[in-house]
CSV table of C-alpha atoms in Angstrom, one decimal:
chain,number,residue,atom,x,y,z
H,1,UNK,CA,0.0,0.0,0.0
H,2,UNK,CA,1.2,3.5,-0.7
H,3,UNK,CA,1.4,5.8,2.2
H,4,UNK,CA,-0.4,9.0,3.0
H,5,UNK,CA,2.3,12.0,1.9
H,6,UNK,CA,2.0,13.4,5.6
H,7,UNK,CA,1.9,10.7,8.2
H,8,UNK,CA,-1.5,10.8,10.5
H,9,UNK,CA,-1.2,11.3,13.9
H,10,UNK,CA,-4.0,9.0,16.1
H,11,UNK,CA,-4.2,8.5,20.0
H,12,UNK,CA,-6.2,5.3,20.3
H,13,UNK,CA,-8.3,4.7,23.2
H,14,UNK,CA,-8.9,1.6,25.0
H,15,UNK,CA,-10.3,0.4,28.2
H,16,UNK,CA,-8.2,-2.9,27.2
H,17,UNK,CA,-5.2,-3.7,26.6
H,18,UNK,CA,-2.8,-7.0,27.0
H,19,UNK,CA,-1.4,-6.8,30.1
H,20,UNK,CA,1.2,-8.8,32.6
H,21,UNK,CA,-1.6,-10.9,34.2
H,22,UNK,CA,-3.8,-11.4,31.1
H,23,UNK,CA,-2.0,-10.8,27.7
H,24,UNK,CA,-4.4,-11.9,25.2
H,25,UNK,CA,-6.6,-9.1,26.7
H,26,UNK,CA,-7.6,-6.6,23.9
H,27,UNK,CA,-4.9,-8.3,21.5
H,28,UNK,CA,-6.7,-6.9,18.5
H,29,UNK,CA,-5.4,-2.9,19.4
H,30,UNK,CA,-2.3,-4.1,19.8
H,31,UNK,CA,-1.9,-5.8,16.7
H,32,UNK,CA,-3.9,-3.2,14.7
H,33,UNK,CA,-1.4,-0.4,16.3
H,34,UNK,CA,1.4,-2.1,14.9
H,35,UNK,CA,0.5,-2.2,11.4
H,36,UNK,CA,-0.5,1.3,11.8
H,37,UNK,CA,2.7,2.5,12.4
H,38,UNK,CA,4.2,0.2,10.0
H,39,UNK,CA,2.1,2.4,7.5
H,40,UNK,CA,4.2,5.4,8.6
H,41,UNK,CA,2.0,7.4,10.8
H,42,UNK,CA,2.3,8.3,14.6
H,43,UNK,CA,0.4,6.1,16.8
H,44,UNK,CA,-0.4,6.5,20.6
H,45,UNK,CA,-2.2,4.3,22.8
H,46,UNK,CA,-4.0,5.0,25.9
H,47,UNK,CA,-4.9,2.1,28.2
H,48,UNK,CA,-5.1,0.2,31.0
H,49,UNK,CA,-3.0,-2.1,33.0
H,50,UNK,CA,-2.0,-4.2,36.1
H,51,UNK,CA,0.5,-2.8,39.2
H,52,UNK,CA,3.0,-4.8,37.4
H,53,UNK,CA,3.0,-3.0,34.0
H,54,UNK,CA,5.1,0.0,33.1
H,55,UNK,CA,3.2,3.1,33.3
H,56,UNK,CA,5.0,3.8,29.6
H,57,UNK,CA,6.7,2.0,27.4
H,58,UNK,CA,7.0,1.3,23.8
H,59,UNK,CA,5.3,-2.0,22.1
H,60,UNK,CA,6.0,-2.6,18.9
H,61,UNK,CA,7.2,0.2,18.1
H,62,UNK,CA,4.3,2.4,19.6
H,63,UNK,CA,4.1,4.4,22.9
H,64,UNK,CA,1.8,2.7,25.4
H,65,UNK,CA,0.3,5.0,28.1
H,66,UNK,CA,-1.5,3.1,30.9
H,67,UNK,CA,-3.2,5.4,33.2
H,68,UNK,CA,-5.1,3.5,35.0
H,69,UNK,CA,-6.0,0.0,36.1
H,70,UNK,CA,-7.5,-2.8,34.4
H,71,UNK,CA,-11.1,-3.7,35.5
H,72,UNK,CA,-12.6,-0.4,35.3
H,73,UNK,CA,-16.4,0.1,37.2
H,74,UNK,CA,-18.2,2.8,36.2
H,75,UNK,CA,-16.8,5.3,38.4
H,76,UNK,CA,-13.4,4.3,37.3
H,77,UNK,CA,-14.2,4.5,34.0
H,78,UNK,CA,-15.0,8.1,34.3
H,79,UNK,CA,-11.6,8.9,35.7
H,80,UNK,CA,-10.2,6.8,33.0
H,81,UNK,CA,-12.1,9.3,30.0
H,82,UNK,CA,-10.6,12.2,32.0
H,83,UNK,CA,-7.4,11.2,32.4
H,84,UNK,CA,-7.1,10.3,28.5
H,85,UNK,CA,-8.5,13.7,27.9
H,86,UNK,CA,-5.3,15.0,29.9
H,87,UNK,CA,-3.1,12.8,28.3
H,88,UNK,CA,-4.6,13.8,24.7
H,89,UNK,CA,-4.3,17.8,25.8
H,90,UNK,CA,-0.6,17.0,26.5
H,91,UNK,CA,0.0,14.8,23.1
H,92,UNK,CA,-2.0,17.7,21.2
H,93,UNK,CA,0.5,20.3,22.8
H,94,UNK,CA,3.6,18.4,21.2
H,95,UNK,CA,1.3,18.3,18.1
H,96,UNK,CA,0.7,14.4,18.3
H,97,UNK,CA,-2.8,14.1,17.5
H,98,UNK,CA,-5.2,14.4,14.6
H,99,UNK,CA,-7.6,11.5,14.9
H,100,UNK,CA,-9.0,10.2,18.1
H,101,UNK,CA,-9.4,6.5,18.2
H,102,UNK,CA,-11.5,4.7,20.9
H,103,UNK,CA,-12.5,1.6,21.3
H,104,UNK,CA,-15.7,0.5,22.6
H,105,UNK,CA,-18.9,2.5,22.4
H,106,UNK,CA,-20.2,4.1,26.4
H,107,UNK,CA,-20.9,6.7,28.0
H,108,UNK,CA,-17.3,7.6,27.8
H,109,UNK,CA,-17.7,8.1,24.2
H,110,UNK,CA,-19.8,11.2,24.8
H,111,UNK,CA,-17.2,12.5,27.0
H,112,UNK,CA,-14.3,12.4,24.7
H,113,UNK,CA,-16.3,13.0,22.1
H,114,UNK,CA,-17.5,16.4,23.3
H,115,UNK,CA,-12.8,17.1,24.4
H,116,UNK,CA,-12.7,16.1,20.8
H,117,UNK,CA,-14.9,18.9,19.5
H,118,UNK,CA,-13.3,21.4,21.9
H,119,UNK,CA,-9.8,20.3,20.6
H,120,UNK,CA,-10.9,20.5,17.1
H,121,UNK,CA,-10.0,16.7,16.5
H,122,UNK,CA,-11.7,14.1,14.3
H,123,UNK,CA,-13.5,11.3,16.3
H,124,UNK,CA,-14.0,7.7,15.1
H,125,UNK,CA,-15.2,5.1,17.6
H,126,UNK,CA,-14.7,1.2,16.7
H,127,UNK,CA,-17.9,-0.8,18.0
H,128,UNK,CA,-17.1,-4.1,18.7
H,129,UNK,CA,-20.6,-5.3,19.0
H,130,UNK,CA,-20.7,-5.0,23.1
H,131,UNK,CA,-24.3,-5.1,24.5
H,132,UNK,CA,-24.0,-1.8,25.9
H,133,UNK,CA,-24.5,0.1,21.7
H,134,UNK,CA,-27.3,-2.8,20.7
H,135,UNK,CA,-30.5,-1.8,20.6
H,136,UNK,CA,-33.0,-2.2,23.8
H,137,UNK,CA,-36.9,-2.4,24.4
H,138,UNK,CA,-36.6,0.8,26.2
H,139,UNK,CA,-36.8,4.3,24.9
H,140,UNK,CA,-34.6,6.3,27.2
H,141,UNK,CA,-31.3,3.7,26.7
H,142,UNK,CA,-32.0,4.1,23.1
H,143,UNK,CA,-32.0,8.0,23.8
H,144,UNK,CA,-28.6,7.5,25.2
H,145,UNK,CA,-26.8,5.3,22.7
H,146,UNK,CA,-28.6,7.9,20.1
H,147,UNK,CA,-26.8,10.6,22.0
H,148,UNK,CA,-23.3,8.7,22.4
H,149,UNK,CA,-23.3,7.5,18.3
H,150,UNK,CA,-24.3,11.0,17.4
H,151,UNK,CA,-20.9,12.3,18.6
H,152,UNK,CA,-18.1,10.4,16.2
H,153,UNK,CA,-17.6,11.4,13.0
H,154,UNK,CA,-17.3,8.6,11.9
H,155,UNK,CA,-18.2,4.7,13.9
H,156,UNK,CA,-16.1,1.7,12.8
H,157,UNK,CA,-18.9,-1.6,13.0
H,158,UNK,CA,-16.5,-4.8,13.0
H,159,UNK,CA,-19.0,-6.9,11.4
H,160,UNK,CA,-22.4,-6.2,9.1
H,161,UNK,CA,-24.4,-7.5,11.6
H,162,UNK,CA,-22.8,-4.7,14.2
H,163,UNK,CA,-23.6,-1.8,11.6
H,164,UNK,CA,-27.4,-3.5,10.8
H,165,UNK,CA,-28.2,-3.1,14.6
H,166,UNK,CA,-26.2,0.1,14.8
H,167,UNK,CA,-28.4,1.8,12.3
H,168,UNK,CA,-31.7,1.7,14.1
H,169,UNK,CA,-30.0,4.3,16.4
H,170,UNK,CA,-27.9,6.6,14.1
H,171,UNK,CA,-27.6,7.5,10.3
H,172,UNK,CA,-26.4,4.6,8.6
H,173,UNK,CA,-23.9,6.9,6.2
H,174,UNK,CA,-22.1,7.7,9.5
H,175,UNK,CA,-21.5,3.6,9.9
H,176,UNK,CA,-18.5,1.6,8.1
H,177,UNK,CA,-18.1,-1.8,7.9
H,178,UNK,CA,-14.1,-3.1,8.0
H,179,UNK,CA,-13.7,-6.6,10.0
H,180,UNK,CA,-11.2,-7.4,12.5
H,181,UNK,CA,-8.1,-9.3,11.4
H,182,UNK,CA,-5.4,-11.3,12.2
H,183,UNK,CA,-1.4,-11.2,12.6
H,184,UNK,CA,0.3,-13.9,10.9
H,185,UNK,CA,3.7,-13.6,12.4
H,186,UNK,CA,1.8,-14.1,15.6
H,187,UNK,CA,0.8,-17.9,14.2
H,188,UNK,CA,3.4,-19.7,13.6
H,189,UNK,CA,3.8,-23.5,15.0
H,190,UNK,CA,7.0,-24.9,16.6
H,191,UNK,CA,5.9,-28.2,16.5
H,192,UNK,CA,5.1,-30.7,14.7
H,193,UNK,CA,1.3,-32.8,14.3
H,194,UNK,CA,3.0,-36.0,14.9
H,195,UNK,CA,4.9,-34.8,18.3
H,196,UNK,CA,2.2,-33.3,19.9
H,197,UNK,CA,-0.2,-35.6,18.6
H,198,UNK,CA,2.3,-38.4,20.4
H,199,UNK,CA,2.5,-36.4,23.5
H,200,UNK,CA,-1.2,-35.6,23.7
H,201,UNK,CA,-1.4,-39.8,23.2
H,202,UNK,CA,-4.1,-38.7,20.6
H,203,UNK,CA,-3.0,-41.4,18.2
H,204,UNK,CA,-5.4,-41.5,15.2
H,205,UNK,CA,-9.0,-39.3,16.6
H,206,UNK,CA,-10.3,-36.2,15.2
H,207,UNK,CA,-9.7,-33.5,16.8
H,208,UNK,CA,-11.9,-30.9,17.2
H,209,UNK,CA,-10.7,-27.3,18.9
H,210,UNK,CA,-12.4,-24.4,20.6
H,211,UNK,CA,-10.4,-21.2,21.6
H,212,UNK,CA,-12.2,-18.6,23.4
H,213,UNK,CA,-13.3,-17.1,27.0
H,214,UNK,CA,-15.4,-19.6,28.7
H,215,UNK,CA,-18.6,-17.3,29.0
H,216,UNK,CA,-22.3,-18.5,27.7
H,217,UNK,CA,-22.5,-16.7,24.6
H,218,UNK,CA,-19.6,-18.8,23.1
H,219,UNK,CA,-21.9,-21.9,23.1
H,220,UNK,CA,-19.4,-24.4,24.5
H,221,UNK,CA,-22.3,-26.3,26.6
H,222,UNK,CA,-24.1,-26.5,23.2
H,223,UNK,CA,-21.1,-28.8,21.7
H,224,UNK,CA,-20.5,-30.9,24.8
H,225,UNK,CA,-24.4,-32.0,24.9
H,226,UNK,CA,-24.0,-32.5,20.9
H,227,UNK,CA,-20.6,-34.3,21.2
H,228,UNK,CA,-22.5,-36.6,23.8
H,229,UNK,CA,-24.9,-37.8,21.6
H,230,UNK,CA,-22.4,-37.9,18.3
H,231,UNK,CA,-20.0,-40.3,20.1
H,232,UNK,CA,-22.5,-42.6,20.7
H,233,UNK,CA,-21.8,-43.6,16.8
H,234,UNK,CA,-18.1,-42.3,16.2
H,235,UNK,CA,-16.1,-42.8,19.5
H,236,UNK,CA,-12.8,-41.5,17.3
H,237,UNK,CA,-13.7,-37.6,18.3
H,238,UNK,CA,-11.4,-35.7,20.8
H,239,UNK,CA,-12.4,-32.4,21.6
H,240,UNK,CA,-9.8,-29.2,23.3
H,241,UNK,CA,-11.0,-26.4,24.6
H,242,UNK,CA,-8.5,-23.1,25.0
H,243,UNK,CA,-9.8,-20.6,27.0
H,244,UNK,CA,-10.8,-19.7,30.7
H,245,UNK,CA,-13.5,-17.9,32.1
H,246,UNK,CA,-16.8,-18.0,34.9
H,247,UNK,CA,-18.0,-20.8,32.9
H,248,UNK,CA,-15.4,-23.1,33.2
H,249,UNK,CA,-16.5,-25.0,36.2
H,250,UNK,CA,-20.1,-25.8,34.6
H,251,UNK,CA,-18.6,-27.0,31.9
H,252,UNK,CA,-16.4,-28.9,33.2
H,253,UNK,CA,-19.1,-30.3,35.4
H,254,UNK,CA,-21.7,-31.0,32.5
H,255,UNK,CA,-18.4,-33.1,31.1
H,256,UNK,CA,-18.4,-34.9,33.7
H,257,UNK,CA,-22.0,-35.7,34.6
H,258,UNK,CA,-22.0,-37.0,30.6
H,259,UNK,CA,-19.3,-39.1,31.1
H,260,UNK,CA,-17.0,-37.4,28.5
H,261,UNK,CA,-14.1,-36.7,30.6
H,262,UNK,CA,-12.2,-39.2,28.6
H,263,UNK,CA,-13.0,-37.5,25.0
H,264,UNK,CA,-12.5,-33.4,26.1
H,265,UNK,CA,-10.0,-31.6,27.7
H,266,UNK,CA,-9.8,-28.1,29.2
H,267,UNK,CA,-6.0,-26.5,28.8
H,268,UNK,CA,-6.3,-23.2,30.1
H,269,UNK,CA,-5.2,-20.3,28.1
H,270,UNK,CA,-2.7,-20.3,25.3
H,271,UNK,CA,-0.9,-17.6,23.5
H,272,UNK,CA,1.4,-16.9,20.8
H,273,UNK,CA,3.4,-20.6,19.2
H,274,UNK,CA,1.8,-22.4,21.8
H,275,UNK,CA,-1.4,-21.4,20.5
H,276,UNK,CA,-0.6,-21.9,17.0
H,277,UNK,CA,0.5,-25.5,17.4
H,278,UNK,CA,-3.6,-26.8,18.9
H,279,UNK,CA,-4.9,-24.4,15.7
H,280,UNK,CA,-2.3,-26.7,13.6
H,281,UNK,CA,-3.1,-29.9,15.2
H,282,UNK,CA,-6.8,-29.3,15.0
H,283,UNK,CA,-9.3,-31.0,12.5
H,284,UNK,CA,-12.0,-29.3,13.2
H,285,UNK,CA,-12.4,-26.0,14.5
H,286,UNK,CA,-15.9,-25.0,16.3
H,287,UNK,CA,-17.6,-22.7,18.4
H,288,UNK,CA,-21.4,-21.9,18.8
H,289,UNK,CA,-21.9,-18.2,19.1
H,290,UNK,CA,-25.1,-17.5,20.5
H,291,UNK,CA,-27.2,-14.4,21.1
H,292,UNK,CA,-27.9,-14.6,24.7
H,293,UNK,CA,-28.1,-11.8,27.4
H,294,UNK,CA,-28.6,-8.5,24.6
H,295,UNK,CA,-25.3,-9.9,23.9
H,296,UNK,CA,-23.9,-11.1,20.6
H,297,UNK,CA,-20.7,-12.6,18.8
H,298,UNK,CA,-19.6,-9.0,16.7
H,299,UNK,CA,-17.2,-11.0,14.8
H,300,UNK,CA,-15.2,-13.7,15.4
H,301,UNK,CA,-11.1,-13.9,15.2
H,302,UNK,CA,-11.0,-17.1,16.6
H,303,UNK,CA,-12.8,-18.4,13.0
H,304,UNK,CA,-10.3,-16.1,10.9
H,305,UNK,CA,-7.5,-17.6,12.9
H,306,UNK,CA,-8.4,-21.4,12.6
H,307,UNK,CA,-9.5,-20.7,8.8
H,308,UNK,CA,-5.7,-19.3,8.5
H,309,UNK,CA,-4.6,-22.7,9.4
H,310,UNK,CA,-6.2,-24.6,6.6
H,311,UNK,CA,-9.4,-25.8,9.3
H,312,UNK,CA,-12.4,-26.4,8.5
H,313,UNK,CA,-14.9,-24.5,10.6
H,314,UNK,CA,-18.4,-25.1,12.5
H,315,UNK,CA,-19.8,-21.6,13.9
H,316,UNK,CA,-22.6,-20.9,15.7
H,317,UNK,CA,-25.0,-18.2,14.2
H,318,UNK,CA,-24.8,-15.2,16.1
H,319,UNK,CA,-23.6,-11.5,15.3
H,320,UNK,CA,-21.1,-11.3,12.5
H,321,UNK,CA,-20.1,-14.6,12.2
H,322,UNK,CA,-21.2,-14.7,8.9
H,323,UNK,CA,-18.7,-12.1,8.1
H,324,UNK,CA,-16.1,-14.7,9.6
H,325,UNK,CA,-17.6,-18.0,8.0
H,326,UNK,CA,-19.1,-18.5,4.5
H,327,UNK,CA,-21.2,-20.9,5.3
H,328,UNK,CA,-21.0,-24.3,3.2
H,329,UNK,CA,-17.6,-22.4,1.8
H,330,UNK,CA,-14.9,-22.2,4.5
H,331,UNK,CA,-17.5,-23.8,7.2
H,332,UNK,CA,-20.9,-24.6,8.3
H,333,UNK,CA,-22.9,-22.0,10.6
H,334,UNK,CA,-25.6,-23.4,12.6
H,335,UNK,CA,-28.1,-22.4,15.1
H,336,UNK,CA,-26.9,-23.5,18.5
H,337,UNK,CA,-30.5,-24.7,19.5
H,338,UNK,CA,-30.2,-27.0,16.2
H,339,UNK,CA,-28.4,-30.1,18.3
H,340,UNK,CA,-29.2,-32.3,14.9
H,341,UNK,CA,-27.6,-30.3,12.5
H,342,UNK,CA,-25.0,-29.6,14.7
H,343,UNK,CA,-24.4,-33.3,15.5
H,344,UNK,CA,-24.9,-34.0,11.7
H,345,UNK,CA,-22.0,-31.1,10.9
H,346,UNK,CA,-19.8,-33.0,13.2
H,347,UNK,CA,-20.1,-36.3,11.6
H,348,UNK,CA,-20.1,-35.2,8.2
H,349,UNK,CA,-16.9,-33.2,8.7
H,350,UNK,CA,-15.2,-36.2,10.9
H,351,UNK,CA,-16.0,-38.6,8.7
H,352,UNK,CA,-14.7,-37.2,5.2
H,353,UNK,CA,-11.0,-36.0,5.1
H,354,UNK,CA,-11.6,-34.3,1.7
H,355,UNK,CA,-14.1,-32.3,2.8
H,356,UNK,CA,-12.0,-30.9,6.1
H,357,UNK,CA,-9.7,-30.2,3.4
H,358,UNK,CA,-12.0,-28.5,0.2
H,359,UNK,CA,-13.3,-26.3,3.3
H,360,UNK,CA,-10.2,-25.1,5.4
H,361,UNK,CA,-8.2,-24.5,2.1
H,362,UNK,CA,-11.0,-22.4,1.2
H,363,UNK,CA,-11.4,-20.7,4.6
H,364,UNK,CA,-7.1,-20.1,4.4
H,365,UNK,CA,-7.5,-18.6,0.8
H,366,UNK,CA,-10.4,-16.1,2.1
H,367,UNK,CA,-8.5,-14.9,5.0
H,368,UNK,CA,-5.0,-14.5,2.8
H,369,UNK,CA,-6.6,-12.2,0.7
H,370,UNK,CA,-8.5,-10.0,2.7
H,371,UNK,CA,-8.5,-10.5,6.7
H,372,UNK,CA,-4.7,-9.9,8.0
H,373,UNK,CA,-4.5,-6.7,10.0
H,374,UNK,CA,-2.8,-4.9,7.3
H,375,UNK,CA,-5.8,-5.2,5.2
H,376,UNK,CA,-8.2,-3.7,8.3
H,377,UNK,CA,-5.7,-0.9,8.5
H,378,UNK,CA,-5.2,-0.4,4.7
H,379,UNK,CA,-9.3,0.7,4.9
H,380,UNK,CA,-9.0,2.8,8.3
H,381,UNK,CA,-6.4,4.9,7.0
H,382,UNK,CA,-8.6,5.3,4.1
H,383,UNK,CA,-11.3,6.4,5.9
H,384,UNK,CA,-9.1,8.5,8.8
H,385,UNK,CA,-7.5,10.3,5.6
H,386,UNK,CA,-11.3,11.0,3.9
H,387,UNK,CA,-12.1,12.9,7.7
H,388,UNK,CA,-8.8,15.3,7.7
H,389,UNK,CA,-10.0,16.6,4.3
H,390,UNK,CA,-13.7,17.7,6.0
């Protein structure tokens, strides 16, 4: 991609941010800041972080502020908007900014949306689907999300779905649509199948992977009842699930009342290599994103990640994961209610190597041409450079 003549200079905003006790948290700003300053322009980030992180530093190549701590309650996040305000008066002084980033759509966006106006600085906020922006069945939390979407210029939806329940609050031509991404030099295996399938004593079964926090909406209950039922006719099926979170004891519970402690294991989290070597030695990759709680999958970097591997995928319908999955293309979506189908997708895809094959080549294609993070940035710095000419 050809650079802007004149670099832009962005603060970006965000309430998360990998960290010393949890470094896959917010993974996606750090990897997009990177290959915004690989573009050439002048990124900042303001963030959280733990007692153990430095207060600043430099990561990959791009100042980190963290000024305050992880965790934030509403009170906290107040003082978080208002410090970031402070810091973005200071950067402005040193003539650091022109675009103001944030992630996540709150209250908060109203306040540093209104020190954006006062400072004369463009304002784009990314929505990453949180319940907080969805629509409700009640007129004055409407009123407010109207109020907080009115103040970007511009608001970054990370999925169609995102921007579809976006618009019944704000004017659509304010709403763009550019998808999360991934990092391939963040996915690279150190291992081979054979080793770890030796060490793992998983011999000849079909794997089948999940990687994601361990809450409800990720539908990992739905594929332990449905992997109950499938092994019943094909006892070859191992399944590994990456992740933690408050669900982890129910489902490790509803495991064990099935009897399928022998067929699933729970490894914790895993980043970086280590991760990349279960996406490797994975047939199968699946999760069953599900609407529940006003709450909703936006997108889905777990599928883009497994699809990057060659993996066949099984999503649930929820959100944008049919910006992540084309469905009987790189995958299979399905309702996570729809046990059968589910339990059918599993078989079909365990019993036909071809298939797991036609499907993650597919999926690996899709994602090589279009959903690395340089591609995501390649269309925000298109956008961020259409808003400096207003």
């Amino acid at each position: 991609m050809k650079q802007n003549k004149k670099p832009i200079k962005i603060a970006i905003i965000s309430p998360i941010f990998p960290n010393k006790k949890n470094p896959v948290s917010g993974i996606f700003v750090r990897q997009q800041s990177k290959y915004i300053a690989r573009e050439g322009h002048d990124v900042t980030i303001l963030t959280t972080g733990t007692k153990d992180d430095k207060k600043e530093e430099i990561i990959d190549g791009v100042p980190v502020y963290r000024l305050s701590n992880t965790n934030l309650s509403p009170v906290k996040s107040l003082f978080f908007s208002l410090k970031c305000i402070k810091m973005i008066n200071y950067l402005n002084k040193k003539s650091r900014v022109d675009v103001i980033i944030q992630n996540f759509v709150g209250i908060s966006t109203i306040i540093i949306g209104i020190a954006s106006k006062i400072q004369k600085k463009k304002f784009v906020v990314i929505s990453h689907g949180t319940s907080w922006e969805l629509p409700k069945d009640n007129f004055f939390k409407n009123a407010i999300i109207r109020l907080a979407l009115s103040v970007p210029d511009v608001v970054v939806c990370v999925s169609r779905k995102t921007a579809e329940l976006l618009s019944q609050n704000t004017n659509q031509k304010k709403l763009i649509v550019i998808n999360n991404g991934i990092d391939p030099e963040t996915l690279n295996p150190t291992i081979s199948n054979a080793f770890l399938r030796k060490k793992l004593g998983l011999g000849n079964k079909i794997v089948l992977l999940s990687v994601c926090n361990l809450v409800q909406k990720k539908g990992i209950d739905a594929i332990i009842n449905a992997l109950a039922k499938a092994l019943k006719t094909n006892s070859n099926l191992e399944y590994i699930i990456i992740g933690d979170g408050p669900e982890k004891n129910n489902l490790m519970e509803l495991s064990k009342k099935l009897g399928m402690e022998g067929h699933i294991r729970f490894l914790g989290v895993k980043t970086g290599d280590e991760l990349s070597n279960y996406y490797n030695l994975c047939d199968i990759f699946i999760m069953m994103s599900r609407d529940i709680n006003n709450e909703i999958e936006s997108f889905g970097i777990a599928y883009i990640e497994a699809s990057y591997f060659g993996k066949p995928v099984i999503a649930g319908k929820s959100g944008g994961t049919e910006d992540a999955v084309v469905n009987n293309k790189t995958g299979f979506i399905v309702n996570s209610e729809d046990e059968e189908r589910l339990i059918r997708k599993i078989k079909l895809l365990a019993g036909s190597k071809k298939l797991r094959n036609k499907l993650g080549n597919a999926g690996r294609s899709r994602v090589v041409k279009g959903f690395f993070w340089k591609h995501n940035v390649e269309n925000l710095i298109s956008e961020l450079s259409k808003l400096k000419t207003r």
